[in-house]
C-alpha cells in the first residue's frame, strides 16, 4: 500500500511527458522549442521553494538547536541546487534556440545566476568549518540573510532595471500568456508532479540523515 | 546601548591607529586598482556606463580586502572572548558597523576625486552623486558587517568573505552602477527615484535582519 502513490506518480509523470510532446506546442509563435516550458518552469519553481524551505529550517534550527533541523536545511539546499542547475541549463538551451545565444543577462537569468551563487557560497561556508554545531549555526544565519535578498532579486531588480534586450517581452508573454485549457492542464500537472517528486526526495534524504545521526549517537 | 556601541567604535578606532592595517590595505588596494584602470585606459574618453562600472568594481573589491578585518582582528588577537563577556551582542554589531562605515567613508573620500580626475568623465549633479555614494556606503556596510562576523569564525577567512558577500551584494551593485551611470548622464532626482527607493530600503532590511541574527553568530 505504501508504494501505491509512487506507482501513481510514475504513471502521472509518464503520461505528462507523453502529452507534453503529442499536443500542440504551447506557444505557437515560438514553435516546438516552447515545449521546454513544461519542464523549465517547474524546475525553477522547485528551486525557489527549496530555497525557502532551507531558510525556514535554518530559522527553526536557530530556535531549537536541534541538529536534525540543520540536516533538513542542508538537504533542501542540496536538492534546490540540483534543480537550480537543471533550470539554468534548460533555460539556457531555450535562450539559444529562441534568442540565438546561451546567455543574455536578462533580469531572470541574472536572478537565477545569483541563486546559484548563493547556494554555492552556502556550501563553501559549510565546508570551511569542522565543528558541527558552529557550522550549523553560522550556515543557518547565512541562509536566512541570503533568503532576505531574494525578494529584492526577484521582484525589485527586474522592475527598476530596464530589460537588457528587446526580445525580453517573449519571456513575459510566456509567463502569463493565455494558456489553452489543454496547455494549462499539462502545465499544472507537471508543476504538481515535480513538487511531489521534490517532497519525496526531500523525505528520503531526511530519513537518511536521521539514520546517520542515530547511528552516530549509538556508537558514541 | 548606544553609548556602549560608541565606546566599541572608539576602541576599534584607537586600535586601528596603532597598526593602521585596515586603512592601509584598503587604501593601497583602491589606489592600485585605480592606477591600473587609468593607466591602461590612458587618454581614451570613457562612456558613462563604463566609468560607473569601473568605479564600483574598484570600491567593491577594495571593501572586500579589508572590511572583514574588524572581526578577524578580535578573533586572532584573542580579545573576542573578553568582548563577549563584557557586552551584549547588539552594541558590538553596531560599533563594528560604525567602524566599517568610517573606513569605507575615508576610502571613498580619497578614491572618488582621484577617479574623477584620472578618468575625466565627470558631468552631472555633484550633490546627487555624493548622495548616492553616501547611501552606497551604508548599503555596503549593512550587508557585509554580519558576513564579516561569520567569516571571522571560520578557518579560511580571507577568500570566503568575498565569496559569501558577492551573491548578497550583486543586486545592490547592479543598482549602484545604474544610478551612478544615470548621474553621469545628467539625470534629475525624479529619474533616479526608483533607484533611491532600493538604496534606502536595502540597508533597512539588512540591518534589521542582522540585528536579530547577530547574537547567533557572536555567541556559541
CSV table of C-alpha atoms in Angstrom, one decimal:
chain,number,residue,atom,x,y,z
A,1,UNK,CA,0.0,0.0,0.0
A,2,UNK,CA,2.9,2.2,0.9
A,3,UNK,CA,4.2,2.3,-2.7
A,4,UNK,CA,0.7,2.9,-4.3
A,5,UNK,CA,1.2,6.6,-4.6
A,6,UNK,CA,4.7,6.0,-6.0
A,7,UNK,CA,3.1,4.0,-8.8
A,8,UNK,CA,0.6,6.7,-9.4
A,9,UNK,CA,3.4,9.2,-9.5
A,10,UNK,CA,5.3,7.1,-12.1
A,11,UNK,CA,2.2,6.8,-14.2
A,12,UNK,CA,1.3,10.5,-14.0
A,13,UNK,CA,4.9,11.5,-14.9
A,14,UNK,CA,4.9,9.3,-17.9
A,15,UNK,CA,1.5,10.5,-19.0
A,16,UNK,CA,2.6,14.1,-18.6
A,17,UNK,CA,5.8,13.5,-20.6
A,18,UNK,CA,3.9,11.9,-23.4
A,19,UNK,CA,1.2,14.6,-23.5
A,20,UNK,CA,3.8,17.3,-23.5
A,21,UNK,CA,5.1,16.0,-26.8
A,22,UNK,CA,2.0,14.9,-28.6
A,23,UNK,CA,-0.1,18.0,-28.1
A,24,UNK,CA,0.4,21.3,-30.0
A,25,UNK,CA,3.3,23.4,-28.9
A,26,UNK,CA,2.2,25.7,-26.0
A,27,UNK,CA,3.3,28.9,-27.7
A,28,UNK,CA,2.7,28.9,-31.4
A,29,UNK,CA,4.9,31.9,-32.3
A,30,UNK,CA,7.9,30.3,-30.7
A,31,UNK,CA,7.2,26.9,-32.0
A,32,UNK,CA,8.3,23.5,-31.0
A,33,UNK,CA,11.0,24.7,-28.6
A,34,UNK,CA,8.4,26.2,-26.3
A,35,UNK,CA,7.6,22.6,-25.0
A,36,UNK,CA,10.6,23.1,-22.7
A,37,UNK,CA,8.3,25.4,-20.8
A,38,UNK,CA,6.6,22.3,-19.2
A,39,UNK,CA,9.9,21.3,-17.6
A,40,UNK,CA,11.8,24.5,-17.2
A,41,UNK,CA,9.3,26.4,-15.1
A,42,UNK,CA,8.5,23.6,-12.6
A,43,UNK,CA,12.3,23.2,-12.1
A,44,UNK,CA,12.7,26.9,-11.4
A,45,UNK,CA,9.7,26.8,-9.1
A,46,UNK,CA,11.2,23.9,-7.1
A,47,UNK,CA,14.5,25.8,-6.9
A,48,UNK,CA,12.8,28.7,-5.2
A,49,UNK,CA,10.6,26.5,-3.0
A,50,UNK,CA,13.7,24.5,-1.8
A,51,UNK,CA,15.4,27.7,-1.0
A,52,UNK,CA,12.5,28.9,1.1
A,53,UNK,CA,12.3,25.5,2.9
A,54,UNK,CA,16.0,25.6,3.6
A,55,UNK,CA,15.7,29.1,5.1
A,56,UNK,CA,12.7,28.0,7.2
A,57,UNK,CA,14.6,25.0,8.6
A,58,UNK,CA,17.6,27.2,9.3
A,59,UNK,CA,15.4,29.6,11.3
A,60,UNK,CA,13.9,26.6,13.1
A,61,UNK,CA,17.4,25.4,13.9
A,62,UNK,CA,18.4,28.7,15.5
A,63,UNK,CA,15.3,28.3,17.8
A,64,UNK,CA,15.5,24.6,18.6
A,65,UNK,CA,19.3,24.0,18.3
A,66,UNK,CA,18.3,20.5,17.1
A,67,UNK,CA,20.9,19.4,14.5
A,68,UNK,CA,18.3,17.4,12.7
A,69,UNK,CA,16.7,20.7,11.6
A,70,UNK,CA,20.1,21.8,10.2
A,71,UNK,CA,20.3,18.4,8.3
A,72,UNK,CA,16.9,19.2,6.8
A,73,UNK,CA,18.1,22.7,5.8
A,74,UNK,CA,21.1,21.2,4.0
A,75,UNK,CA,19.1,18.5,2.3
A,76,UNK,CA,16.7,21.1,1.0
A,77,UNK,CA,19.5,23.3,-0.2
A,78,UNK,CA,21.2,20.4,-1.9
A,79,UNK,CA,18.1,19.4,-3.8
A,80,UNK,CA,17.4,23.1,-4.6
A,81,UNK,CA,20.9,23.4,-6.0
A,82,UNK,CA,20.3,20.5,-8.3
A,83,UNK,CA,17.0,21.8,-9.6
A,84,UNK,CA,18.6,25.3,-9.9
A,85,UNK,CA,21.3,23.8,-12.2
A,86,UNK,CA,18.6,22.0,-14.2
A,87,UNK,CA,16.6,25.2,-14.6
A,88,UNK,CA,19.6,27.2,-15.6
A,89,UNK,CA,20.6,24.6,-18.3
A,90,UNK,CA,17.1,24.2,-19.7
A,91,UNK,CA,16.6,28.0,-19.7
A,92,UNK,CA,19.9,28.4,-21.4
A,93,UNK,CA,19.0,25.9,-24.1
A,94,UNK,CA,15.7,27.7,-24.7
A,95,UNK,CA,17.5,31.0,-24.9
A,96,UNK,CA,19.9,29.6,-27.5
A,97,UNK,CA,17.1,28.4,-29.7
A,98,UNK,CA,14.9,31.5,-29.4
A,99,UNK,CA,17.3,34.3,-29.0
A,100,UNK,CA,20.4,32.9,-30.6
A,101,UNK,CA,22.8,32.9,-27.6
A,102,UNK,CA,23.1,30.8,-24.5
A,103,UNK,CA,23.3,33.7,-22.1
A,104,UNK,CA,21.8,37.2,-22.4
A,105,UNK,CA,21.8,38.6,-18.9
A,106,UNK,CA,18.1,39.4,-18.8
A,107,UNK,CA,16.8,40.0,-15.3
A,108,UNK,CA,15.5,36.5,-14.9
A,109,UNK,CA,18.8,34.9,-16.0
A,110,UNK,CA,20.6,37.3,-13.6
A,111,UNK,CA,18.4,36.3,-10.7
A,112,UNK,CA,18.8,32.5,-11.2
A,113,UNK,CA,22.6,33.0,-11.6
A,114,UNK,CA,22.7,34.8,-8.2
A,115,UNK,CA,20.6,32.0,-6.7
A,116,UNK,CA,23.2,29.5,-7.9
A,117,UNK,CA,26.0,31.7,-6.4
A,118,UNK,CA,24.1,31.8,-3.1
A,119,UNK,CA,23.8,28.0,-3.0
A,120,UNK,CA,27.5,27.6,-3.9
A,121,UNK,CA,28.5,30.1,-1.2
A,122,UNK,CA,26.4,28.3,1.4
A,123,UNK,CA,28.1,25.0,0.7
A,124,UNK,CA,31.5,26.8,0.6
A,125,UNK,CA,30.8,28.2,4.1
A,126,UNK,CA,29.8,24.8,5.4
A,127,UNK,CA,33.0,23.3,4.0
A,128,UNK,CA,35.1,25.8,5.9
A,129,UNK,CA,34.1,24.7,9.4
A,130,UNK,CA,34.7,21.4,11.2
A,131,UNK,CA,32.8,21.8,14.4
A,132,UNK,CA,29.3,20.6,13.8
A,133,UNK,CA,27.3,22.9,16.0
A,134,UNK,CA,29.2,26.1,15.0
A,135,UNK,CA,28.8,25.1,11.3
A,136,UNK,CA,25.1,24.6,11.7
A,137,UNK,CA,24.7,27.9,13.4
A,138,UNK,CA,26.7,30.1,11.1
A,139,UNK,CA,25.3,28.4,7.9
A,140,UNK,CA,21.8,29.0,9.2
A,141,UNK,CA,22.4,32.7,9.7
A,142,UNK,CA,23.9,33.0,6.2
A,143,UNK,CA,21.0,31.1,4.7
A,144,UNK,CA,18.5,33.4,6.3
A,145,UNK,CA,20.5,36.5,5.3
A,146,UNK,CA,20.6,35.3,1.7
A,147,UNK,CA,17.0,34.5,1.6
A,148,UNK,CA,16.2,38.0,2.6
A,149,UNK,CA,17.8,39.3,-0.5
A,150,UNK,CA,15.8,37.1,-2.8
A,151,UNK,CA,12.7,39.3,-2.9
A,152,UNK,CA,15.0,42.2,-4.0
A,153,UNK,CA,16.3,40.0,-6.7
A,154,UNK,CA,13.1,38.5,-8.0
A,155,UNK,CA,10.7,41.5,-7.6
A,156,UNK,CA,12.7,44.7,-7.3
A,157,UNK,CA,15.6,44.4,-9.7
A,158,UNK,CA,13.6,43.3,-12.8
A,159,UNK,CA,11.2,46.2,-12.2
A,160,UNK,CA,13.8,49.0,-11.9
A,161,UNK,CA,16.3,47.7,-14.4
A,162,UNK,CA,15.1,48.2,-17.9
A,163,UNK,CA,15.1,44.9,-19.9
A,164,UNK,CA,18.6,44.3,-21.3
A,165,UNK,CA,17.4,43.1,-24.7
A,166,UNK,CA,14.4,43.9,-26.8
A,167,UNK,CA,13.1,40.3,-27.1
A,168,UNK,CA,12.5,40.2,-23.4
A,169,UNK,CA,8.8,40.6,-24.0
A,170,UNK,CA,8.7,36.9,-25.0
A,171,UNK,CA,9.5,35.8,-21.5
A,172,UNK,CA,6.8,37.9,-20.0
A,173,UNK,CA,4.3,36.7,-22.6
A,174,UNK,CA,5.5,33.2,-21.9
A,175,UNK,CA,4.9,33.7,-18.2
A,176,UNK,CA,1.3,34.9,-18.5
A,177,UNK,CA,0.2,34.0,-22.0
A,178,UNK,CA,-3.4,32.9,-22.2
A,179,UNK,CA,-3.0,29.2,-21.8
A,180,UNK,CA,-5.4,27.0,-23.6
A,181,UNK,CA,-7.2,24.5,-21.3
A,182,UNK,CA,-5.0,21.7,-22.7
A,183,UNK,CA,-1.8,23.5,-22.0
A,184,UNK,CA,-2.9,24.6,-18.6
A,185,UNK,CA,-3.8,21.1,-17.7
A,186,UNK,CA,-0.3,19.7,-18.7
A,187,UNK,CA,1.5,22.6,-17.1
A,188,UNK,CA,-0.2,22.4,-13.7
A,189,UNK,CA,0.1,18.6,-13.6
A,190,UNK,CA,3.8,19.0,-14.4
A,191,UNK,CA,4.1,21.5,-11.6
A,192,UNK,CA,2.3,19.2,-9.1
A,193,UNK,CA,4.3,16.1,-10.2
A,194,UNK,CA,7.6,18.0,-9.9
A,195,UNK,CA,6.6,19.2,-6.4
A,196,UNK,CA,5.7,15.7,-5.3
A,197,UNK,CA,9.0,14.3,-6.6
A,198,UNK,CA,10.8,17.0,-4.7
A,199,UNK,CA,9.0,16.2,-1.5
A,200,UNK,CA,9.7,12.5,-1.9
A,201,UNK,CA,13.4,13.1,-2.5
A,202,UNK,CA,13.5,15.5,0.4
A,203,UNK,CA,11.8,13.0,2.8
A,204,UNK,CA,14.2,10.2,1.7
A,205,UNK,CA,17.2,12.5,2.3
A,206,UNK,CA,15.8,13.4,5.7
A,207,UNK,CA,15.4,9.8,6.6
A,208,UNK,CA,19.0,9.0,5.6
A,209,UNK,CA,20.4,11.9,7.6
A,210,UNK,CA,18.2,10.9,10.6
A,211,UNK,CA,19.5,7.3,10.5
A,212,UNK,CA,23.1,8.6,10.1
A,213,UNK,CA,22.7,10.7,13.2
A,214,UNK,CA,21.0,7.9,15.1
A,215,UNK,CA,23.9,5.6,14.2
A,216,UNK,CA,26.5,8.1,15.3
A,217,UNK,CA,24.8,8.6,18.7
A,218,UNK,CA,24.6,4.8,19.2
A,219,UNK,CA,28.3,4.4,18.5
A,220,UNK,CA,29.2,7.3,20.7
B,1,UNK,CA,23.2,50.6,24.2
B,2,UNK,CA,24.2,53.5,22.0
B,3,UNK,CA,27.0,54.6,24.4
B,4,UNK,CA,28.3,51.1,24.5
B,5,UNK,CA,28.3,50.9,20.7
B,6,UNK,CA,30.1,54.2,20.5
B,7,UNK,CA,32.8,53.1,23.0
B,8,UNK,CA,33.4,49.9,21.0
B,9,UNK,CA,33.7,52.1,17.9
B,10,UNK,CA,36.2,54.3,19.6
B,11,UNK,CA,38.2,51.3,20.9
B,12,UNK,CA,38.4,50.0,17.3
B,13,UNK,CA,39.3,53.4,16.1
B,14,UNK,CA,42.2,53.7,18.5
B,15,UNK,CA,43.3,50.2,17.9
B,16,UNK,CA,43.3,51.0,14.1
B,17,UNK,CA,45.6,53.9,14.6
B,18,UNK,CA,48.2,51.7,16.3
B,19,UNK,CA,48.6,49.5,13.3
B,20,UNK,CA,46.7,51.2,10.5
B,21,UNK,CA,46.2,47.8,9.0
B,22,UNK,CA,42.6,48.2,7.7
B,23,UNK,CA,43.0,51.7,6.4
B,24,UNK,CA,46.4,51.0,4.8
B,25,UNK,CA,45.3,47.9,3.0
B,26,UNK,CA,42.0,49.3,1.7
B,27,UNK,CA,43.8,52.5,0.5
B,28,UNK,CA,46.6,50.7,-1.2
B,29,UNK,CA,44.2,48.2,-2.8
B,30,UNK,CA,42.0,51.1,-4.0
B,31,UNK,CA,44.8,53.2,-5.3
B,32,UNK,CA,46.5,50.3,-7.1
B,33,UNK,CA,43.4,49.3,-8.9
B,34,UNK,CA,42.6,52.9,-9.8
B,35,UNK,CA,46.1,53.3,-11.2
B,36,UNK,CA,45.8,50.2,-13.3
B,37,UNK,CA,42.5,51.3,-14.6
B,38,UNK,CA,43.5,54.9,-15.5
B,39,UNK,CA,47.0,53.8,-16.7
B,40,UNK,CA,45.7,51.2,-19.2
B,41,UNK,CA,42.9,53.4,-20.4
B,42,UNK,CA,45.2,56.4,-21.0
B,43,UNK,CA,43.6,59.3,-22.8
B,44,UNK,CA,40.6,57.4,-24.1
B,45,UNK,CA,37.3,59.0,-23.1
B,46,UNK,CA,35.1,56.6,-21.2
B,47,UNK,CA,31.4,56.3,-21.8
B,48,UNK,CA,29.4,56.9,-18.6
B,49,UNK,CA,28.3,53.3,-18.3
B,50,UNK,CA,31.9,52.0,-18.3
B,51,UNK,CA,33.2,54.5,-15.9
B,52,UNK,CA,30.3,53.8,-13.4
B,53,UNK,CA,31.1,50.1,-13.6
B,54,UNK,CA,34.8,50.6,-13.1
B,55,UNK,CA,34.2,52.9,-10.2
B,56,UNK,CA,32.1,50.4,-8.3
B,57,UNK,CA,34.4,47.5,-9.1
B,58,UNK,CA,37.2,49.4,-7.5
B,59,UNK,CA,35.2,50.2,-4.5
B,60,UNK,CA,33.7,46.7,-4.1
B,61,UNK,CA,37.0,44.9,-4.2
B,62,UNK,CA,38.8,47.4,-2.0
B,63,UNK,CA,36.0,46.9,0.5
B,64,UNK,CA,36.3,43.2,0.2
B,65,UNK,CA,40.0,43.4,1.0
B,66,UNK,CA,39.6,44.8,4.5
B,67,UNK,CA,36.1,45.1,5.9
B,68,UNK,CA,36.3,41.7,7.4
B,69,UNK,CA,39.4,42.8,9.4
B,70,UNK,CA,37.3,44.4,12.2
B,71,UNK,CA,36.1,40.9,13.3
B,72,UNK,CA,39.1,38.9,12.2
B,73,UNK,CA,41.4,41.0,14.4
B,74,UNK,CA,39.3,40.3,17.5
B,75,UNK,CA,39.4,36.5,16.9
B,76,UNK,CA,43.1,36.5,16.0
B,77,UNK,CA,44.3,38.5,19.0
B,78,UNK,CA,42.1,36.5,21.3
B,79,UNK,CA,40.2,39.5,22.5
B,80,UNK,CA,36.8,38.3,21.1
B,81,UNK,CA,36.1,36.3,24.3
B,82,UNK,CA,36.7,39.3,26.5
B,83,UNK,CA,34.3,41.4,24.4
B,84,UNK,CA,31.7,38.6,24.6
B,85,UNK,CA,31.9,38.6,28.3
B,86,UNK,CA,31.8,42.4,28.6
B,87,UNK,CA,28.7,43.4,26.4
B,88,UNK,CA,25.7,42.0,24.7
B,89,UNK,CA,25.8,41.3,21.0
B,90,UNK,CA,23.9,44.3,19.6
B,91,UNK,CA,26.2,47.1,20.7
B,92,UNK,CA,29.1,45.1,19.3
B,93,UNK,CA,27.4,44.8,15.9
B,94,UNK,CA,26.6,48.5,15.9
B,95,UNK,CA,30.1,49.5,16.9
B,96,UNK,CA,31.7,47.4,14.2
B,97,UNK,CA,29.2,48.7,11.7
B,98,UNK,CA,30.2,52.3,12.5
B,99,UNK,CA,33.8,51.4,12.2
B,100,UNK,CA,33.4,49.8,8.8
B,101,UNK,CA,31.3,52.8,7.8
B,102,UNK,CA,34.2,55.1,8.7
B,103,UNK,CA,36.8,53.0,6.9
B,104,UNK,CA,34.7,53.0,3.7
B,105,UNK,CA,33.9,56.7,4.0
B,106,UNK,CA,37.6,57.6,4.2
B,107,UNK,CA,38.3,55.3,1.2
B,108,UNK,CA,35.5,57.0,-0.9
B,109,UNK,CA,36.7,60.4,0.2
B,110,UNK,CA,40.1,59.8,-1.4
B,111,UNK,CA,39.3,57.5,-4.3
B,112,UNK,CA,36.3,59.4,-5.7
B,113,UNK,CA,38.1,62.7,-6.5
B,114,UNK,CA,41.1,60.8,-7.9
B,115,UNK,CA,38.9,58.6,-10.0
B,116,UNK,CA,37.0,61.6,-11.5
B,117,UNK,CA,40.3,63.4,-12.0
B,118,UNK,CA,42.0,60.4,-13.8
B,119,UNK,CA,39.2,59.3,-16.0
B,120,UNK,CA,37.9,62.8,-16.6
B,121,UNK,CA,34.3,61.8,-17.3
B,122,UNK,CA,32.5,63.8,-14.8
B,123,UNK,CA,29.3,65.6,-15.7
B,124,UNK,CA,26.1,65.9,-13.7
B,125,UNK,CA,24.9,66.9,-10.3
B,126,UNK,CA,27.6,66.7,-7.7
B,127,UNK,CA,25.2,66.7,-4.8
B,128,UNK,CA,23.2,63.9,-6.2
B,129,UNK,CA,26.4,61.9,-6.8
B,130,UNK,CA,27.5,62.4,-3.2
B,131,UNK,CA,24.1,61.3,-2.0
B,132,UNK,CA,24.3,58.1,-4.0
B,133,UNK,CA,27.8,57.4,-2.6
B,134,UNK,CA,26.7,58.0,0.9
B,135,UNK,CA,23.8,55.6,0.5
B,136,UNK,CA,26.2,53.2,-1.2
B,137,UNK,CA,28.5,53.2,1.9
B,138,UNK,CA,25.6,52.4,4.2
B,139,UNK,CA,24.3,49.7,1.8
B,140,UNK,CA,27.7,48.0,1.5
B,141,UNK,CA,28.4,48.1,5.3
B,142,UNK,CA,24.9,46.9,6.2
B,143,UNK,CA,25.3,43.8,4.1
B,144,UNK,CA,28.9,43.0,4.9
B,145,UNK,CA,29.2,43.5,8.7
B,146,UNK,CA,27.4,40.3,9.7
B,147,UNK,CA,29.2,38.3,7.0
B,148,UNK,CA,32.5,39.6,8.3
B,149,UNK,CA,31.4,38.3,11.7
B,150,UNK,CA,30.6,34.9,10.2
B,151,UNK,CA,33.8,34.7,8.2
B,152,UNK,CA,35.9,35.6,11.3
B,153,UNK,CA,34.8,32.4,12.9
B,154,UNK,CA,35.8,30.0,10.1
B,155,UNK,CA,39.2,28.6,9.2
B,156,UNK,CA,39.6,30.2,5.7
B,157,UNK,CA,38.9,33.8,6.4
B,158,UNK,CA,40.1,35.9,3.5
B,159,UNK,CA,38.8,34.1,0.5
B,160,UNK,CA,35.4,33.3,2.0
B,161,UNK,CA,34.5,36.9,2.7
B,162,UNK,CA,34.3,37.8,-1.0
B,163,UNK,CA,32.5,34.5,-1.9
B,164,UNK,CA,29.8,35.0,0.7
B,165,UNK,CA,29.3,38.7,0.2
B,166,UNK,CA,29.2,38.7,-3.6
B,167,UNK,CA,25.8,37.0,-4.1
B,168,UNK,CA,24.2,39.2,-1.4
B,169,UNK,CA,25.6,42.4,-2.8
B,170,UNK,CA,25.2,41.7,-6.5
B,171,UNK,CA,21.6,43.2,-6.8
B,172,UNK,CA,22.9,46.2,-4.8
B,173,UNK,CA,25.9,46.7,-7.1
B,174,UNK,CA,23.8,46.5,-10.2
B,175,UNK,CA,21.5,49.2,-8.8
B,176,UNK,CA,24.5,51.4,-7.7
B,177,UNK,CA,26.2,51.1,-11.1
B,178,UNK,CA,22.9,52.0,-12.8
B,179,UNK,CA,22.3,55.0,-10.5
B,180,UNK,CA,25.8,56.3,-11.0
B,181,UNK,CA,25.6,56.0,-14.7
B,182,UNK,CA,22.3,58.0,-14.6
B,183,UNK,CA,24.1,60.7,-12.7
B,184,UNK,CA,26.9,60.8,-15.2
B,185,UNK,CA,24.3,61.2,-17.9
B,186,UNK,CA,22.9,64.2,-16.0
B,187,UNK,CA,19.6,62.7,-14.8
B,188,UNK,CA,17.5,64.6,-12.3
B,189,UNK,CA,16.4,63.4,-8.9
B,190,UNK,CA,13.0,62.2,-10.1
B,191,UNK,CA,14.5,60.0,-12.8
B,192,UNK,CA,16.6,58.4,-10.0
B,193,UNK,CA,13.8,57.8,-7.6
B,194,UNK,CA,13.3,54.1,-8.2
B,195,UNK,CA,17.0,53.5,-7.5
B,196,UNK,CA,16.8,55.6,-4.4
B,197,UNK,CA,13.8,53.5,-3.1
B,198,UNK,CA,16.0,50.4,-3.5
B,199,UNK,CA,19.1,52.0,-2.0
B,200,UNK,CA,17.1,53.2,1.1
B,201,UNK,CA,15.1,50.0,1.7
B,202,UNK,CA,18.0,47.6,1.2
B,203,UNK,CA,20.0,48.7,4.3
B,204,UNK,CA,16.9,48.9,6.4
B,205,UNK,CA,16.0,45.3,5.7
B,206,UNK,CA,19.6,44.1,6.0
B,207,UNK,CA,20.3,46.0,9.3
B,208,UNK,CA,17.1,44.7,10.9
B,209,UNK,CA,17.9,41.1,9.9
B,210,UNK,CA,21.5,41.5,11.1
B,211,UNK,CA,20.4,42.9,14.4
B,212,UNK,CA,18.2,40.0,15.0
B,213,UNK,CA,20.6,37.3,13.8
B,214,UNK,CA,23.9,38.7,15.1
B,215,UNK,CA,23.7,37.1,18.5
B,216,UNK,CA,23.7,33.7,16.9
B,217,UNK,CA,26.9,34.5,15.1
B,218,UNK,CA,28.6,36.2,18.0
B,219,UNK,CA,27.8,33.7,20.8
B,220,UNK,CA,28.2,29.9,20.6
